[in-house]
CSV table of C-alpha atoms in Angstrom, one decimal:
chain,number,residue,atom,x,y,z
A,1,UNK,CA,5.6,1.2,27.5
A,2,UNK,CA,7.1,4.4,28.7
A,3,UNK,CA,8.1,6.6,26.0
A,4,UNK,CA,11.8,8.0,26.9
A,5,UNK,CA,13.9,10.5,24.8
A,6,UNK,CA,15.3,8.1,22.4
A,7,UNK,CA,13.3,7.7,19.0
A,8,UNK,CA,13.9,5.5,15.5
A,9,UNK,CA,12.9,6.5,12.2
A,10,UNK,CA,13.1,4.3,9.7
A,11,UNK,CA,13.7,5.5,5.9
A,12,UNK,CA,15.1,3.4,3.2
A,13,UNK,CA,16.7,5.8,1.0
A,14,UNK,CA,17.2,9.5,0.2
A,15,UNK,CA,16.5,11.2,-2.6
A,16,UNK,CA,17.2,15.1,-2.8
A,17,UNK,CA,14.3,15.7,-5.0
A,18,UNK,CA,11.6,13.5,-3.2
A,19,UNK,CA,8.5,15.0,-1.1
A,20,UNK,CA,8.9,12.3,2.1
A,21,UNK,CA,12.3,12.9,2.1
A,22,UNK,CA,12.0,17.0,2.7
A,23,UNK,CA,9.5,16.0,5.5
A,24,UNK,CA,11.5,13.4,7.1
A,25,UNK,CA,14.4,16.1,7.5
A,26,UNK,CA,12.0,18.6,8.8
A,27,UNK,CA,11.1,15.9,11.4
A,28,UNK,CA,14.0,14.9,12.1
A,29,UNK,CA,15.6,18.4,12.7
A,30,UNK,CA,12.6,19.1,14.6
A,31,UNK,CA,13.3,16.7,17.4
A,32,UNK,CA,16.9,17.1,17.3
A,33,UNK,CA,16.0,21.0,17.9
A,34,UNK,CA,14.2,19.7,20.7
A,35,UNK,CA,16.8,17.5,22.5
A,36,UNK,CA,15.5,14.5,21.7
A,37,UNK,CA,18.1,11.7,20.6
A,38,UNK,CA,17.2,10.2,17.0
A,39,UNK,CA,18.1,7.0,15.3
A,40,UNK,CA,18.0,6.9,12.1
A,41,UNK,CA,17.9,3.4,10.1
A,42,UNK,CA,18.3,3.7,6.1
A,43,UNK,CA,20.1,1.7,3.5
A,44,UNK,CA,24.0,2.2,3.1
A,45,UNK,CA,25.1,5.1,0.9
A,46,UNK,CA,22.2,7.5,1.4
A,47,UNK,CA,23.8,10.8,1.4
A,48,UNK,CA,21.6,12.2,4.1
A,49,UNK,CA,22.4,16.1,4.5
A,50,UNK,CA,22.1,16.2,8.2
A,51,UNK,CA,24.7,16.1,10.8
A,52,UNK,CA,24.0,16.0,14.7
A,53,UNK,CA,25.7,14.8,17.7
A,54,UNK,CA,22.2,13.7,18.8
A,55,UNK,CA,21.5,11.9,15.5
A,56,UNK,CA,22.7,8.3,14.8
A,57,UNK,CA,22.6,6.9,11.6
A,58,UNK,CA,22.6,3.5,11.0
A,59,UNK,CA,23.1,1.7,7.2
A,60,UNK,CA,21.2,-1.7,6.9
A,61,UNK,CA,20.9,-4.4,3.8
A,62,UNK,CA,22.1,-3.6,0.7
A,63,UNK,CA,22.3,-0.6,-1.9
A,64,UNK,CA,23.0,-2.2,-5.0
A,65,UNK,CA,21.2,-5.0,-6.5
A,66,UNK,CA,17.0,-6.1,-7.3
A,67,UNK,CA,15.3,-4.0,-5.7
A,68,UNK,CA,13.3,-6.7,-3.8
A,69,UNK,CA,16.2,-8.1,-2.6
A,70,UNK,CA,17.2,-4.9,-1.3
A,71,UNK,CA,13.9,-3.9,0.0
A,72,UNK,CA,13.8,-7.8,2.0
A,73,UNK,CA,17.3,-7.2,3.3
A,74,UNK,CA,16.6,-3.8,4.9
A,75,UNK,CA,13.3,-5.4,6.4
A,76,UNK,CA,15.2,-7.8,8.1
A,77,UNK,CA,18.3,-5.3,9.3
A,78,UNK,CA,15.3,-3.4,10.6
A,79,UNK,CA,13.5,-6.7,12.7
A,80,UNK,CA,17.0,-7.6,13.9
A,81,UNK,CA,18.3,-4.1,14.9
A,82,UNK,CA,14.9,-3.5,16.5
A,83,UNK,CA,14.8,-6.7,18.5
A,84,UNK,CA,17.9,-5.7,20.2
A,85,UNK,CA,16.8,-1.9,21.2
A,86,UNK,CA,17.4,-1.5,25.0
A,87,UNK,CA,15.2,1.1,26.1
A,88,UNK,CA,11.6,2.8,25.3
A,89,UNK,CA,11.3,4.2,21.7
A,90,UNK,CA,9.1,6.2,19.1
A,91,UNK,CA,9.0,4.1,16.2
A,92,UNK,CA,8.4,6.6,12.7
A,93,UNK,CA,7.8,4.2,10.1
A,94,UNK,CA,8.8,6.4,6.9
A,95,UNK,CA,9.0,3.6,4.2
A,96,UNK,CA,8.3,3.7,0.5
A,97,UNK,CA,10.2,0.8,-1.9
């Protein structure tokens, strides 16, 4: 595999207050400061506080509901969006449920 410029995190959620979250922006302004072009996959209405022509954000699953149900749904929106991914990628697997 040859590692190319494009790279997907995947985080489930945002939470101002949380510890992974304040490292996961770090990263992720990190390699945006670096040219790199980021992916981000999270669940839908995560009011991430980042905004970058070279970031993409993508919503996957659910945001309301059993939290196992969400958790399963966003797994899957992960494996699907994944298997279709043209190209070389860094996969950062930030996940907590």
């Amino acid at each position: 595999m040859t590692c190319s410029t494009d790279i997907v995190m995947v985080r489930s959620t945002y939470r101002s207050f949380g510890g992974v979250e304040r490292v996961a922006l770090s990263l992720i302004r990190g390699l945006l400061n670096r040219g790199l072009k980021l992916t981000l996959l999270t669940q839908p209405r995560q009011d991430w506080p980042i905004s970058d022509p070279g970031l993409k954000i993508v919503p996957l699953g659910v945001s309301r509901g059993n939290r196992l149900i969400q958790a399963w749904l966003f797994n899957q929106g992960v494996n699907r969006y994944l298997s279709r991914y043209n190209g070389a990628c860094v996969l950062l697997s930030l996940i907590t449920i």
